[in-house]
Tab-separated table of C-alpha atoms in Angstrom:
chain	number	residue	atom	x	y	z
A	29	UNK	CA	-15.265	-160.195	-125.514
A	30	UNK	CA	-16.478	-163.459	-123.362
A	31	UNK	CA	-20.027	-162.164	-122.584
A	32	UNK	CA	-21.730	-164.816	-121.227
A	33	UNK	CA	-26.035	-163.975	-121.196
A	34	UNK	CA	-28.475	-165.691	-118.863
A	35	UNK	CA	-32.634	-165.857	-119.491
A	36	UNK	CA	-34.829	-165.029	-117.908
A	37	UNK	CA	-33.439	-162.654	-115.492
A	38	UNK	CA	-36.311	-163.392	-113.070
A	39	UNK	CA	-39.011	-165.539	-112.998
A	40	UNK	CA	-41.650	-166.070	-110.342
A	41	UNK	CA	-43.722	-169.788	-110.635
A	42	UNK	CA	-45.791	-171.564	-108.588
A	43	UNK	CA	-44.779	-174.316	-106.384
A	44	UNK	CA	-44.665	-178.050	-107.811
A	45	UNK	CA	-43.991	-176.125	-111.457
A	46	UNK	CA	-40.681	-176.647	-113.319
A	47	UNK	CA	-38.750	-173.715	-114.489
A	48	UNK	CA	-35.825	-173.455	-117.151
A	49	UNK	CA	-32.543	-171.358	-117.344
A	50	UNK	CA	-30.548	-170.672	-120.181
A	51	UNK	CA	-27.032	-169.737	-120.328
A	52	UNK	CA	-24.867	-168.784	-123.719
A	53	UNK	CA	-22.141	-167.598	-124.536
A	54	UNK	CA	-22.386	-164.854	-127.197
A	55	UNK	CA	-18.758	-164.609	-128.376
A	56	UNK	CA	-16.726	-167.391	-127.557
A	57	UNK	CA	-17.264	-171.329	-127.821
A	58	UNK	CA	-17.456	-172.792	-124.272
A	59	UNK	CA	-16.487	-176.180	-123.523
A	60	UNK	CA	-16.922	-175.573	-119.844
A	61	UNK	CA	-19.886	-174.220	-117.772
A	62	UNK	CA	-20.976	-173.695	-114.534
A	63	UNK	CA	-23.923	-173.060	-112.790
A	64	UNK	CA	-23.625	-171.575	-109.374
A	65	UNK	CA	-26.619	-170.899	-106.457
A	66	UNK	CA	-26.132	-167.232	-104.297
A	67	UNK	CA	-28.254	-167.038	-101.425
A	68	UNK	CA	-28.705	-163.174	-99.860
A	69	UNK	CA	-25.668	-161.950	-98.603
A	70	UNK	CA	-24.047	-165.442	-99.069
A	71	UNK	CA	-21.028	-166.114	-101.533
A	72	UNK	CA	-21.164	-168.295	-104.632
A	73	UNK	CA	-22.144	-171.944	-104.153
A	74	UNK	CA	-21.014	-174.547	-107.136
A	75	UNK	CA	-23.792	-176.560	-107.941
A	76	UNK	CA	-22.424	-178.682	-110.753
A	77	UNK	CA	-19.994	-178.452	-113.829
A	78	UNK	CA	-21.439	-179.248	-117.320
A	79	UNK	CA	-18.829	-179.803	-120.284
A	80	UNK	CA	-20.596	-180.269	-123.941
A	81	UNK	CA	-21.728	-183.843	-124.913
A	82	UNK	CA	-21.198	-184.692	-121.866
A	83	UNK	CA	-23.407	-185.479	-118.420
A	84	UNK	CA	-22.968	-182.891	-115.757
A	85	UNK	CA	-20.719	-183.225	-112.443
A	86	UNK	CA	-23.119	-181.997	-109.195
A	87	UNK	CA	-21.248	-181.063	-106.168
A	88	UNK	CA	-22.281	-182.867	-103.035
A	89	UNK	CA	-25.425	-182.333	-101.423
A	90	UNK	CA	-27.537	-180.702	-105.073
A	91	UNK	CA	-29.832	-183.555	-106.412
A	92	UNK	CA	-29.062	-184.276	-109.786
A	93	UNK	CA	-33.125	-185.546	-110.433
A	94	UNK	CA	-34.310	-181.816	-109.394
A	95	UNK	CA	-31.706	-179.601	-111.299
A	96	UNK	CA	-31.705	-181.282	-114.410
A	97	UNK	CA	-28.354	-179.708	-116.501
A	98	UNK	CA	-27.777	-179.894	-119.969
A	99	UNK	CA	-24.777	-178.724	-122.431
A	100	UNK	CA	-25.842	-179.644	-126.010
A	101	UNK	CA	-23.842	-177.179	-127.687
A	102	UNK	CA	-20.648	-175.343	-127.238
A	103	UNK	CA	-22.519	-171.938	-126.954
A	104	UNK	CA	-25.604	-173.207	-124.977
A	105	UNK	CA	-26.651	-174.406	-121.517
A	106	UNK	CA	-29.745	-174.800	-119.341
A	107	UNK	CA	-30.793	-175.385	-115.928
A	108	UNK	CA	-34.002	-177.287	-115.226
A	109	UNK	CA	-35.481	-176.806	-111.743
A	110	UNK	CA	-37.834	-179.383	-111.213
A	111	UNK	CA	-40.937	-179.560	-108.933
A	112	UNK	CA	-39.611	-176.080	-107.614
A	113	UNK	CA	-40.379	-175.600	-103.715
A	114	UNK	CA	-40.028	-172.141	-102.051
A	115	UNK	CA	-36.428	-173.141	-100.633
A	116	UNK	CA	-35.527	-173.305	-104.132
A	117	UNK	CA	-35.916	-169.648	-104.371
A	118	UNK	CA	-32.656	-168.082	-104.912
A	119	UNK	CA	-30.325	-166.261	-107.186
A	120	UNK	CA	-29.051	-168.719	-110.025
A	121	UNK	CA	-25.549	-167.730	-112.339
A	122	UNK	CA	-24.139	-169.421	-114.993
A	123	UNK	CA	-20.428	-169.022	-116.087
A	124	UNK	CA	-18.390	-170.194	-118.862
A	125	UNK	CA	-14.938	-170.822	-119.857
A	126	UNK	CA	-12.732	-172.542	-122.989
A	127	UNK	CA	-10.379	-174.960	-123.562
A	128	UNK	CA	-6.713	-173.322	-122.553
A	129	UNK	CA	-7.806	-170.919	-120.074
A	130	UNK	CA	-9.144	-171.443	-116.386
A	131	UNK	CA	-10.942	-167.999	-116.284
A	132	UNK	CA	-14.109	-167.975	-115.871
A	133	UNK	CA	-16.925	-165.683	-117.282
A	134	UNK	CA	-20.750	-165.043	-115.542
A	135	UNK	CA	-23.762	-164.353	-116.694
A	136	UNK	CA	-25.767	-161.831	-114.768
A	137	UNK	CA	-27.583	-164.208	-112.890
A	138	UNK	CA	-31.513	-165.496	-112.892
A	139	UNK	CA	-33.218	-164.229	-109.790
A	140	UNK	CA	-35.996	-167.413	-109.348
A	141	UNK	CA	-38.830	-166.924	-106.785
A	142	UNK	CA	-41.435	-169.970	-106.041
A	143	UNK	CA	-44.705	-168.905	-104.698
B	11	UNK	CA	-17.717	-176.834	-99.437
B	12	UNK	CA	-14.397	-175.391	-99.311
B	13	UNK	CA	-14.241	-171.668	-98.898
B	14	UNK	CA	-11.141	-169.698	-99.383
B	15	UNK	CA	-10.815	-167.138	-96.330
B	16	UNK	CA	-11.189	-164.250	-97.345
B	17	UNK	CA	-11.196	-160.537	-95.251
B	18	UNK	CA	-12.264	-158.424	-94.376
B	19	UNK	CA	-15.985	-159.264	-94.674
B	20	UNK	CA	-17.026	-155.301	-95.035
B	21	UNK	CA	-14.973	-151.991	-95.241
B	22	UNK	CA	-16.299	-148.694	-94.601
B	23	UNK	CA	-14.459	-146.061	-96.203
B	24	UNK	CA	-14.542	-142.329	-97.345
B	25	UNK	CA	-14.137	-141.678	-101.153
B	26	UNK	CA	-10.561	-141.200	-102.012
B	27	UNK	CA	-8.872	-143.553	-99.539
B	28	UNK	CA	-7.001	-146.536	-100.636
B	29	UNK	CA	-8.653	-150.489	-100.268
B	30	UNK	CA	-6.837	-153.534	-99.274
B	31	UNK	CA	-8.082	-157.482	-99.106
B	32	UNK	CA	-6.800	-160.666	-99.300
B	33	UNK	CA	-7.225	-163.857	-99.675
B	34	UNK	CA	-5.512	-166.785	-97.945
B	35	UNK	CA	-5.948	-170.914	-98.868
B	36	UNK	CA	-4.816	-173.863	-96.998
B	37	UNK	CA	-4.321	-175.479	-100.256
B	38	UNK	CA	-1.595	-174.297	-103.161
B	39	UNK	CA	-3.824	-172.243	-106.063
B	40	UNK	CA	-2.581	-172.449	-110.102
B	41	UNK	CA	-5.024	-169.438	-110.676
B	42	UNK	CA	-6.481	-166.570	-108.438
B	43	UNK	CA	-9.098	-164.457	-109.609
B	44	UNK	CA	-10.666	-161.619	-108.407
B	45	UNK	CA	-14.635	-160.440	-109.247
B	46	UNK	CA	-16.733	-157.437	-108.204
B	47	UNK	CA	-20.190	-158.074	-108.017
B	48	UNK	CA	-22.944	-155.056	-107.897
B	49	UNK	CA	-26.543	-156.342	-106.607
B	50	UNK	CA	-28.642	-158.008	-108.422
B	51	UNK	CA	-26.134	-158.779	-111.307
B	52	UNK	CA	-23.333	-161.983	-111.633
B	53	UNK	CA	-19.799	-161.045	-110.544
B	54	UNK	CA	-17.540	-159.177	-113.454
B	55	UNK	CA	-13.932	-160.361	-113.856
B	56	UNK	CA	-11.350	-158.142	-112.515
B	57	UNK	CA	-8.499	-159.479	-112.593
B	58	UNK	CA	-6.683	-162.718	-113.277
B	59	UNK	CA	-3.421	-163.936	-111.830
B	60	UNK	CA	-1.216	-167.461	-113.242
B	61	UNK	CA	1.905	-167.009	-111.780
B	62	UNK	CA	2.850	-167.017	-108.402
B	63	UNK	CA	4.582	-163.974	-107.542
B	64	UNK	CA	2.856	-162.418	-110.426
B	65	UNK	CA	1.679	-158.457	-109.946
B	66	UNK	CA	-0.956	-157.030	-111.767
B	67	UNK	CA	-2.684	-153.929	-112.918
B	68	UNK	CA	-5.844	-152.618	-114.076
B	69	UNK	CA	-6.511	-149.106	-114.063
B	70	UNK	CA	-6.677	-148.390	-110.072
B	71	UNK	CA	-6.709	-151.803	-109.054
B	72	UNK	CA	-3.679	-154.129	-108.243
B	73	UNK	CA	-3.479	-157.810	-107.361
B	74	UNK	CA	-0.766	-160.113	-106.690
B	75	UNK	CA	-0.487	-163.577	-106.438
B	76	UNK	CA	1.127	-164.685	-103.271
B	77	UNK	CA	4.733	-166.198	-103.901
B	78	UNK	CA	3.401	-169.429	-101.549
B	79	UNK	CA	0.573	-169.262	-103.668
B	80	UNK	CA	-1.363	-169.839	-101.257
B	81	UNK	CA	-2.733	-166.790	-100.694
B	82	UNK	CA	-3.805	-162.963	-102.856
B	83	UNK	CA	-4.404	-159.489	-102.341
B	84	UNK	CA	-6.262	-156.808	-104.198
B	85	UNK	CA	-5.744	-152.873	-103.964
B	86	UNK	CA	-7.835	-150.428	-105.027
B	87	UNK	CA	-6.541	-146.842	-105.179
B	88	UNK	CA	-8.451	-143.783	-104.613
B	89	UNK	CA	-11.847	-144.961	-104.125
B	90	UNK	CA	-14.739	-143.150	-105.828
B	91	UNK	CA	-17.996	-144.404	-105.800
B	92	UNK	CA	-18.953	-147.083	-108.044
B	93	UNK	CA	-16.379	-148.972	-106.369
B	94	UNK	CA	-19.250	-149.766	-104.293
B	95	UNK	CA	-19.852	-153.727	-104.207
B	96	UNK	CA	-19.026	-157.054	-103.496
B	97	UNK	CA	-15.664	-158.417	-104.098
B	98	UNK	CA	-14.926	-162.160	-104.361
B	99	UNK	CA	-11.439	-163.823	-105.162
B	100	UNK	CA	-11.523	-167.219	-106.246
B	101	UNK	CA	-8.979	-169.803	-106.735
B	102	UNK	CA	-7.959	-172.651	-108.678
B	103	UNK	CA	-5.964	-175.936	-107.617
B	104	UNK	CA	-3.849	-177.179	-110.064
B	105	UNK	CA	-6.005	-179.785	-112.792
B	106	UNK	CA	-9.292	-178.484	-111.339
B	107	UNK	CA	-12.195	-176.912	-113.194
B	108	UNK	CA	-13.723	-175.401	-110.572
B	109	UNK	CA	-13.261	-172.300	-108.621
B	110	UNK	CA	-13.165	-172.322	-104.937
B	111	UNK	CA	-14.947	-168.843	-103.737
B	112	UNK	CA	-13.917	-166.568	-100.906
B	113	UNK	CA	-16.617	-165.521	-98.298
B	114	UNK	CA	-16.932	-161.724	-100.451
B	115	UNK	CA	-15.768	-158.261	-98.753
B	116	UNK	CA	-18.514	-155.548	-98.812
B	117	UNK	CA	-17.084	-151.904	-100.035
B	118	UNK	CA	-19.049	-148.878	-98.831
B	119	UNK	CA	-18.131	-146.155	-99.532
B	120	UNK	CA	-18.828	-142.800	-97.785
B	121	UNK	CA	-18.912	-139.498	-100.187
């Protein structure tokens, strides 16, 4: 139980292009996700916390204009990167959780490289 | 952002020894986790800990949640080799949704 998928696994686009992450949750209903940013041989970094129906919370510092988040159902998120630049380029994971539980679940991760 | 401190950063071992890490926090936790995470993939969920004091099992591995809970520790017993990855804890102040992440400790292990 609580798998939590991620597409694409990788995707490679050109710079000033606008890619899109999805994150569900096959087995469970999530009212919470997450979507994190892992640079090489760096730990996790929060970059904002989505709960359905409503408008994402972005940590400090990630513009909320260029990583456009949305949570429209209990089962499905995505991650818009917008006008993607090379130092976008990174390793992106989504996780999940539900309503009575703090654990959270990932996703195995989107691996995005801008030309 | 905050960062739990977590050590140590890399252990170099020989298959069939025992594995110890912690955790510590300046701040009180509600909830320590603990993920593995193999390259190229999102981390995997261990183990969870709620109570402080609380000791718990899965298969080899053992964490606890410090009684201060301000701090954790995970054991892994008898090493073999897919052991091999990146451990994280991650904990949880009390009415928070998000985790805070340790720095990661780096198994290797030697056959």
């Amino acid at each position: 139980g609580a798998v939590v998928s991620q597409h694409p696994s990788w995707v490679i686009c050109k710079s000033g292009t606008s890619v899109k992450i999805e994150c569900r949750s096959l087995d469970f209903q999530a009212t919470t996700m997450f979507w994190y940013r892992q640079f090489p041989k760096q730990s996790l970094m929060l970059m904002a916390t989505s709960n359905e129906g409503s408008k994402a919370t972005y940590e400090q510092g990630v513009e909320k204009d260029k990583f456009l988040i949305n949570h429209a159902s209990l089962t499905l998120s995505t991650l818009t990167v917008t006008s993607a630049h090379p130092e976008d380029s990174s390793f992106y994971i989504c996780s999940a959780s539900w309503g009575g539980t703090d654990t959270q679940y990932f996703g195995p991760g989107t691996r995005l490289t801008v030309l | 952002g905050q960062q739990l401190n977590q050590s140590p950063q890399s252990m170099f071992i020989q298959e069939g020894e025992d594995v110890s890490m912690n955790c510590t926090s300046s701040s009180i936790f509600n909830t320590w986790l603990w993920y593995k995470q193999d390259p190229g993939e999102g981390p995997v969920l261990l183990i969870a800990l709620y109570k402080a004091g609380e000791l718990t099992s899965n298969g080899r591995l053992t964490a606890q949640f410090g009684i201060t809970r301000k701090d954790s520790f995970l054991n892994i017993s008898a090493s073999i080799p897919s052991d091999v990855g990146i451990y994280f804890c991650a904990g949880q102040e009390e009415g928070a949704q998000k985790l805070v992440f340790g720095q990661g400790t780096r198994l290797t292990i030697n056959p």
